[in-house]
Short mmCIF file of C-alpha atoms and ligand atoms in Angstrom, two decimals:
data_model
loop_
_atom_site.label_atom_id
_atom_site.label_comp_id
_atom_site.label_asym_id
_atom_site.label_seq_id
_atom_site.Cartn_x
_atom_site.Cartn_y
_atom_site.Cartn_z
CA UNK A 1 31.26 -5.84 -13.59
CA UNK A 2 32.17 -5.90 -17.27
CA UNK A 3 30.08 -6.21 -20.37
CA UNK A 4 29.95 -9.76 -21.64
CA UNK A 5 29.99 -11.14 -25.16
CA UNK A 6 26.56 -12.34 -26.20
CA UNK A 7 26.34 -15.79 -27.74
CA UNK A 8 26.71 -14.29 -31.20
CA UNK A 9 29.89 -12.31 -30.27
CA UNK A 10 28.02 -9.00 -29.89
CA UNK A 11 29.11 -7.03 -26.84
CA UNK A 12 26.26 -7.09 -24.35
CA UNK A 13 26.50 -3.72 -22.55
CA UNK A 14 23.65 -4.57 -20.21
CA UNK A 15 23.98 -8.25 -19.30
CA UNK A 16 21.27 -9.63 -17.01
CA UNK A 17 19.79 -13.00 -16.07
CA UNK A 18 22.99 -14.73 -17.12
CA UNK A 19 24.22 -16.23 -13.89
CA UNK A 20 25.69 -13.05 -12.42
CA UNK A 21 24.72 -11.93 -8.94
CA UNK A 22 22.06 -9.23 -8.60
CA UNK A 23 23.84 -5.89 -8.69
CA UNK A 24 23.47 -2.27 -9.67
CA UNK A 25 25.75 -0.89 -12.40
CA UNK A 26 25.84 2.55 -14.02
CA UNK A 27 23.73 3.49 -17.01
CA UNK A 28 25.89 3.97 -20.15
CA UNK A 29 23.45 5.92 -22.31
CA UNK A 30 22.11 9.48 -22.22
CA UNK A 31 18.59 10.07 -20.91
CA UNK A 32 17.77 13.07 -23.06
CA UNK A 33 19.20 12.93 -26.60
CA UNK A 34 17.84 16.33 -27.63
CA UNK A 35 20.57 18.94 -27.93
CA UNK A 36 18.58 22.02 -28.94
CA UNK A 37 16.08 22.55 -26.09
CA UNK A 38 14.80 25.90 -27.37
CA UNK A 39 11.36 25.57 -28.89
CA UNK A 40 10.86 21.99 -27.77
CA UNK A 41 7.34 20.74 -26.80
CA UNK A 42 8.29 20.93 -23.10
CA UNK A 43 10.31 23.65 -21.41
CA UNK A 44 13.90 23.37 -20.19
CA UNK A 45 12.79 22.86 -16.59
CA UNK A 46 10.58 19.92 -17.58
CA UNK A 47 13.44 18.45 -19.63
CA UNK A 48 15.72 18.77 -16.59
CA UNK A 49 13.12 17.09 -14.37
CA UNK A 50 12.75 14.22 -16.85
CA UNK A 51 16.52 13.83 -17.16
CA UNK A 52 17.07 13.84 -13.35
CA UNK A 53 14.09 11.77 -12.22
CA UNK A 54 13.49 9.53 -15.23
CA UNK A 55 9.83 10.49 -15.52
CA UNK A 56 7.53 13.48 -15.94
CA UNK A 57 3.79 13.73 -15.24
CA UNK A 58 1.95 16.04 -17.66
CA UNK A 59 -1.59 16.92 -16.55
CA UNK A 60 -4.54 17.92 -18.75
CA UNK A 61 -2.87 16.97 -22.02
CA UNK A 62 -6.11 15.60 -23.48
CA UNK A 63 -9.51 17.33 -23.24
CA UNK A 64 -12.57 15.85 -21.55
CA UNK A 65 -14.07 15.21 -25.00
CA UNK A 66 -10.94 13.37 -26.15
CA UNK A 67 -10.88 11.34 -22.93
CA UNK A 68 -14.55 10.42 -23.38
CA UNK A 69 -13.82 9.06 -26.85
CA UNK A 70 -10.86 7.03 -25.52
CA UNK A 71 -12.96 5.62 -22.67
CA UNK A 72 -15.63 4.55 -25.18
CA UNK A 73 -12.96 2.71 -27.19
CA UNK A 74 -11.61 1.17 -23.97
CA UNK A 75 -15.04 -0.29 -23.21
CA UNK A 76 -15.68 -1.38 -26.81
CA UNK A 77 -12.46 -3.39 -26.78
CA UNK A 78 -13.13 -4.81 -23.33
CA UNK A 79 -16.58 -6.07 -24.39
CA UNK A 80 -15.45 -7.40 -27.78
CA UNK A 81 -15.64 -11.18 -28.06
CA UNK A 82 -13.04 -11.05 -30.85
CA UNK A 83 -10.62 -9.25 -28.53
CA UNK A 84 -11.32 -11.70 -25.71
CA UNK A 85 -10.08 -14.61 -27.81
CA UNK A 86 -7.13 -12.73 -29.36
CA UNK A 87 -3.53 -13.62 -28.43
CA UNK A 88 -3.01 -9.92 -27.62
CA UNK A 89 -5.49 -10.20 -24.73
CA UNK A 90 -3.85 -11.11 -21.40
CA UNK A 91 -6.19 -12.06 -18.55
CA UNK A 92 -5.77 -11.60 -14.82
CA UNK A 93 -4.69 -14.80 -13.06
CA UNK A 94 -7.65 -15.86 -10.93
CA UNK A 95 -10.54 -13.65 -12.02
CA UNK A 96 -9.88 -14.09 -15.74
CA UNK A 97 -10.75 -10.44 -16.28
CA UNK A 98 -8.89 -8.56 -19.02
CA UNK A 99 -5.52 -7.43 -17.61
CA UNK A 100 -3.78 -6.09 -20.71
CA UNK A 101 -4.48 -5.79 -24.42
CA UNK A 102 -1.35 -5.50 -26.56
CA UNK A 103 -0.84 -4.03 -30.03
CA UNK A 104 -3.73 -1.59 -29.64
CA UNK A 105 -2.01 0.80 -32.07
CA UNK A 106 -2.90 -1.69 -34.79
CA UNK A 107 -6.07 -3.29 -33.42
CA UNK A 108 -7.84 0.02 -32.73
CA UNK A 109 -8.14 2.93 -35.17
CA UNK A 110 -8.77 5.24 -32.19
CA UNK A 111 -5.55 4.20 -30.42
CA UNK A 112 -3.66 4.20 -33.73
CA UNK A 113 -4.55 7.88 -34.12
CA UNK A 114 -3.58 8.59 -30.51
CA UNK A 115 -0.20 6.89 -30.90
CA UNK A 116 0.63 9.25 -33.77
CA UNK A 117 -0.61 12.38 -31.95
CA UNK A 118 2.13 15.02 -32.03
CA UNK A 119 1.61 15.66 -28.28
CA UNK A 120 2.99 12.15 -27.79
CA UNK A 121 5.06 11.13 -30.84
CA UNK A 122 6.38 14.67 -31.27
CA UNK A 123 7.57 14.73 -27.66
CA UNK A 124 9.19 11.31 -28.07
CA UNK A 125 11.00 12.44 -31.25
CA UNK A 126 12.25 15.50 -29.40
CA UNK A 127 13.59 13.66 -26.34
CA UNK A 128 15.10 10.77 -28.34
CA UNK A 129 16.35 13.11 -31.08
CA UNK A 130 15.47 10.60 -33.78
CA UNK A 131 12.55 9.28 -35.72
CA UNK A 132 10.57 6.88 -33.56
CA UNK A 133 8.58 3.71 -34.07
CA UNK A 134 6.21 1.86 -31.77
CA UNK A 135 8.13 -0.91 -30.06
CA UNK A 136 4.99 -1.93 -28.15
CA UNK A 137 1.56 -0.66 -27.15
CA UNK A 138 -0.90 -1.93 -24.61
CA UNK A 139 -3.88 -1.00 -22.51
CA UNK A 140 -3.40 -2.08 -18.91
CA UNK A 141 -6.97 -2.30 -17.64
CA UNK A 142 -6.18 -2.98 -13.96
CA UNK A 143 -9.86 -3.74 -13.35
CA UNK A 144 -11.63 -2.82 -10.13
CA UNK A 145 -11.72 -5.35 -7.25
CA UNK A 146 -9.55 -7.94 -9.04
CA UNK A 147 -6.72 -6.00 -10.72
CA UNK A 148 -3.40 -7.62 -9.81
CA UNK A 149 -0.03 -5.92 -9.31
CA UNK A 150 2.83 -5.32 -11.73
CA UNK A 151 5.93 -6.06 -9.67
CA UNK A 152 8.94 -3.69 -9.70
CA UNK A 153 10.87 -3.85 -12.97
CA UNK A 154 12.81 -1.94 -15.58
CA UNK A 155 11.11 -2.27 -18.94
CA UNK A 156 14.49 -1.87 -20.63
CA UNK A 157 15.89 -4.93 -18.84
CA UNK A 158 13.17 -7.02 -20.48
CA UNK A 159 13.34 -5.27 -23.83
CA UNK A 160 17.13 -5.64 -23.93
CA UNK A 161 17.34 -9.26 -22.76
CA UNK A 162 14.23 -10.65 -24.44
CA UNK A 163 13.77 -8.34 -27.43
CA UNK A 164 17.37 -7.35 -28.20
CA UNK A 165 16.92 -3.60 -27.74
CA UNK A 166 20.53 -2.35 -27.85
CA UNK A 167 20.50 0.93 -25.90
CA UNK A 168 18.38 2.99 -23.55
CA UNK A 169 16.94 5.20 -26.28
CA UNK A 170 13.25 4.45 -25.78
CA UNK A 171 10.52 5.79 -23.54
CA UNK A 172 6.95 5.00 -22.48
CA UNK A 173 3.95 7.29 -22.43
CA UNK A 174 1.10 6.14 -20.22
CA UNK A 175 -2.09 8.06 -20.93
CA UNK A 176 -4.52 7.86 -18.01
CA UNK A 177 -8.02 6.89 -19.19
CA UNK A 178 -9.62 6.65 -15.76
CA UNK A 179 -8.87 8.32 -12.43
CA UNK A 180 -5.49 7.17 -11.15
CA UNK A 181 -6.14 7.52 -7.40
CA UNK A 182 -3.67 6.73 -4.62
CA UNK A 183 -5.88 3.73 -3.79
CA UNK A 184 -6.47 1.97 -7.11
CA UNK A 185 -2.93 0.96 -8.08
CA UNK A 186 -1.33 4.02 -9.68
CA UNK A 187 2.03 3.61 -11.43
CA UNK A 188 4.78 3.92 -8.78
CA UNK A 189 8.21 5.07 -9.92
CA UNK A 190 11.58 5.29 -8.19
CA UNK A 191 12.99 8.73 -9.04
CA UNK A 192 16.54 8.56 -10.43
CA UNK A 193 16.53 4.76 -10.69
CA UNK A 194 17.01 5.08 -14.44
CA UNK A 195 20.62 6.27 -13.86
CA UNK A 196 21.45 2.71 -12.79
CA UNK A 197 21.03 -0.64 -14.52
CA UNK A 198 19.72 -3.28 -12.11
CA UNK A 199 21.20 -6.64 -13.11
CA UNK A 200 18.70 -9.42 -12.39
CA UNK A 201 19.48 -12.96 -11.25
CA UNK A 202 17.97 -16.07 -12.75
CA UNK A 203 17.36 -16.84 -16.39
CA UNK A 204 14.78 -16.45 -19.13
CA UNK A 205 12.45 -19.45 -19.34
CA UNK A 206 11.03 -20.62 -22.66
CA UNK A 207 8.05 -18.52 -23.78
CA UNK A 208 8.60 -16.41 -20.69
CA UNK A 209 6.06 -13.81 -21.86
CA UNK A 210 3.22 -16.31 -21.28
CA UNK A 211 3.88 -15.98 -17.55
CA UNK A 212 5.58 -12.61 -17.21
CA UNK A 213 2.71 -10.60 -18.68
CA UNK A 214 0.44 -12.05 -16.00
CA UNK A 215 2.92 -12.06 -13.13
CA UNK A 216 6.58 -11.24 -13.68
CA UNK A 217 8.99 -13.36 -11.60
CA UNK A 218 12.06 -13.43 -13.86
CA UNK A 219 13.84 -10.26 -14.86
CA UNK A 220 12.86 -8.55 -11.63
CA UNK A 221 15.33 -6.78 -9.34
CA UNK A 222 16.42 -8.51 -6.13
CA UNK A 223 14.86 -7.51 -2.82
CA UNK A 224 18.18 -5.96 -1.79
CA UNK A 225 18.39 -3.83 -4.96
CA UNK A 226 14.80 -2.58 -4.64
CA UNK A 227 15.28 -1.85 -0.92
CA UNK A 228 18.51 0.05 -1.57
CA UNK A 229 17.10 2.17 -4.43
CA UNK A 230 13.93 3.03 -2.50
CA UNK A 231 15.97 3.92 0.59
CA UNK A 232 18.11 6.24 -1.53
CA UNK A 233 15.44 7.68 -3.83
CA UNK A 234 11.97 7.07 -2.42
CA UNK A 235 8.81 6.26 -4.39
CA UNK A 236 6.53 8.58 -6.34
CA UNK A 237 2.95 7.49 -7.10
CA UNK A 238 1.70 8.94 -10.38
CA UNK A 239 -1.70 9.97 -9.03
CA UNK A 240 -3.39 11.81 -11.88
CA UNK A 241 -6.68 12.63 -13.53
CA UNK A 242 -7.83 11.10 -16.84
CA UNK A 243 -6.17 12.73 -19.84
CA UNK A 244 -2.77 13.05 -18.17
CA UNK A 245 0.46 11.61 -19.60
CA UNK A 246 2.97 9.76 -17.44
CA UNK A 247 6.17 9.90 -19.47
CA UNK A 248 8.98 7.60 -18.27
CA UNK A 249 12.35 6.47 -19.50
CA UNK A 250 12.66 2.83 -20.66
CA UNK A 251 14.89 2.10 -17.66
CA UNK A 252 13.05 3.81 -14.79
CA UNK A 253 12.15 1.24 -12.14
CA UNK A 254 8.38 1.15 -11.74
CA UNK A 255 5.52 -1.09 -10.73
CA UNK A 256 1.95 -0.85 -9.45
CA UNK A 257 -0.03 -2.40 -6.63
CA UNK A 258 -3.15 -4.49 -7.02
CA UNK A 259 -6.54 -2.82 -7.20
CA UNK A 260 -9.19 -3.92 -4.71
CA UNK A 261 -11.22 -0.73 -5.05
CA UNK A 262 -14.25 -0.71 -7.38
CA UNK A 263 -12.52 1.94 -9.51
CA UNK A 264 -10.57 0.61 -12.56
CA UNK A 265 -7.15 2.14 -13.20
CA UNK A 266 -7.01 1.86 -16.99
CA UNK A 267 -4.12 3.46 -18.88
CA UNK A 268 -2.93 3.08 -22.46
CA UNK A 269 0.85 2.74 -22.89
CA UNK A 270 2.80 3.56 -26.04
CA UNK A 271 6.50 2.64 -26.17
CA UNK A 272 8.46 4.84 -28.57
CA UNK A 273 11.86 3.51 -29.60
CA UNK A 274 14.40 5.49 -31.61
CA UNK A 275 14.61 4.15 -35.16
CA UNK A 276 18.40 3.95 -34.75
CA UNK A 277 17.83 1.70 -31.72
CA UNK A 278 15.68 -0.90 -33.44
CA UNK A 279 15.66 -4.32 -31.82
CA UNK A 280 18.26 -6.91 -32.83
CA UNK A 281 18.45 -10.56 -31.80
CA UNK A 282 17.53 -11.18 -28.15
CA UNK A 283 20.44 -11.14 -25.68
CA UNK A 284 19.05 -14.22 -24.00
CA UNK A 285 19.09 -17.68 -25.55
CA UNK A 286 15.40 -17.68 -26.43
CA UNK A 287 13.72 -17.00 -29.77
CA UNK A 288 12.34 -13.49 -30.36
CA UNK A 289 9.04 -12.65 -28.66
CA UNK A 290 5.90 -12.43 -30.84
CA UNK A 291 5.24 -9.35 -32.96
CA UNK A 292 2.27 -8.27 -30.81
CA UNK A 293 4.65 -7.69 -27.86
CA UNK A 294 7.68 -6.42 -29.75
CA UNK A 295 7.58 -4.82 -33.21
CA UNK A 296 10.28 -6.48 -35.30
CA UNK A 297 9.02 -7.25 -38.78
CA UNK A 298 6.88 -4.10 -39.05
CA UNK A 299 9.22 -1.32 -37.97
CA UNK A 300 8.11 1.93 -39.55
CA UNK A 301 8.58 5.49 -38.27
CA UNK A 302 5.57 7.20 -36.71
CA UNK A 303 4.89 10.08 -39.07
CA UNK A 304 3.38 13.32 -37.69
O1 6CS B 1 7.44 -7.55 -21.04
C1 6CS B 1 7.02 -6.46 -21.42
O2 6CS B 1 7.38 -5.93 -22.47
C2 6CS B 1 5.94 -5.81 -20.57
N1 6CS B 1 6.11 -6.07 -19.18
C3 6CS B 1 6.05 -5.13 -18.26
C4 6CS B 1 5.89 -5.53 -16.87
N2 6CS B 1 6.20 -3.83 -18.54
C5 6CS B 1 6.55 -3.52 -19.94
C6 6CS B 1 5.77 -4.37 -20.87
O3 6CS B 1 4.44 -4.10 -20.81
FE1 FE B 2 6.56 -1.91 -17.30
#
């Protein structure tokens, strides 16, 4: 499989959804860009784990008092009538309950402060060895009883194809705001899947985000690719207490099951992208996605 020339003569190193058969090709970018591991915010063993598996679960990062403040903000936003009618609010198909709220790093002063917290942004700067900016932020509420699944996907595949993110030099931090039990739809990750790029079949429909943020059916790996990677690597469920951080590479295959328990699984996600990896034109033949899903016009480094 060779890279293909995008419509505007750029070399597309990670072509997907362009008529090719579903397949798995090697990753072409480093996972950890840091070179000097001494004195980093995580130890060498944790760096090695992150590099090998494509994710790291850090427990007890935020105190009970900090978590309580974040949960209050979570509820304030969920009850806000202004939020309910905002384009950043994505509802669950069926129940109409709040599924995700995007751009919380700008909508909420509390989440803006959290996004700049050195325990998060400092760790991202270290691993990506660059200044970072917020490519995207969202709260995934995954409400009790009616929370729907997020099917298996690589975030990078979407961010490359639909947002024009050139390389795998971005990562997500999911801060758990409620108990992430085995039963209420914890994030599931395929260890080591980030070493491969899973080429997806199909195409990118117009205004794809209007469907994909509710239920993603394009830009998802084939059944055969998922089955093969799980057979080779297994699945890890990120069961964790509130105040933990699930750190995962932009290209680690992940998803989460629906939630029919009464216990919401609400996490806030910040996506840190290296400033040198800022998004370009999309690699698909659709216009850029809106600013609330992909920072493009307002790219500014997160300062400590
Ligand atoms: O399209 C996106 O950017 C969003 N979709 C998923 C399923 N994960 C990443 C992000 O929230
Ligand atoms: Fe995702």
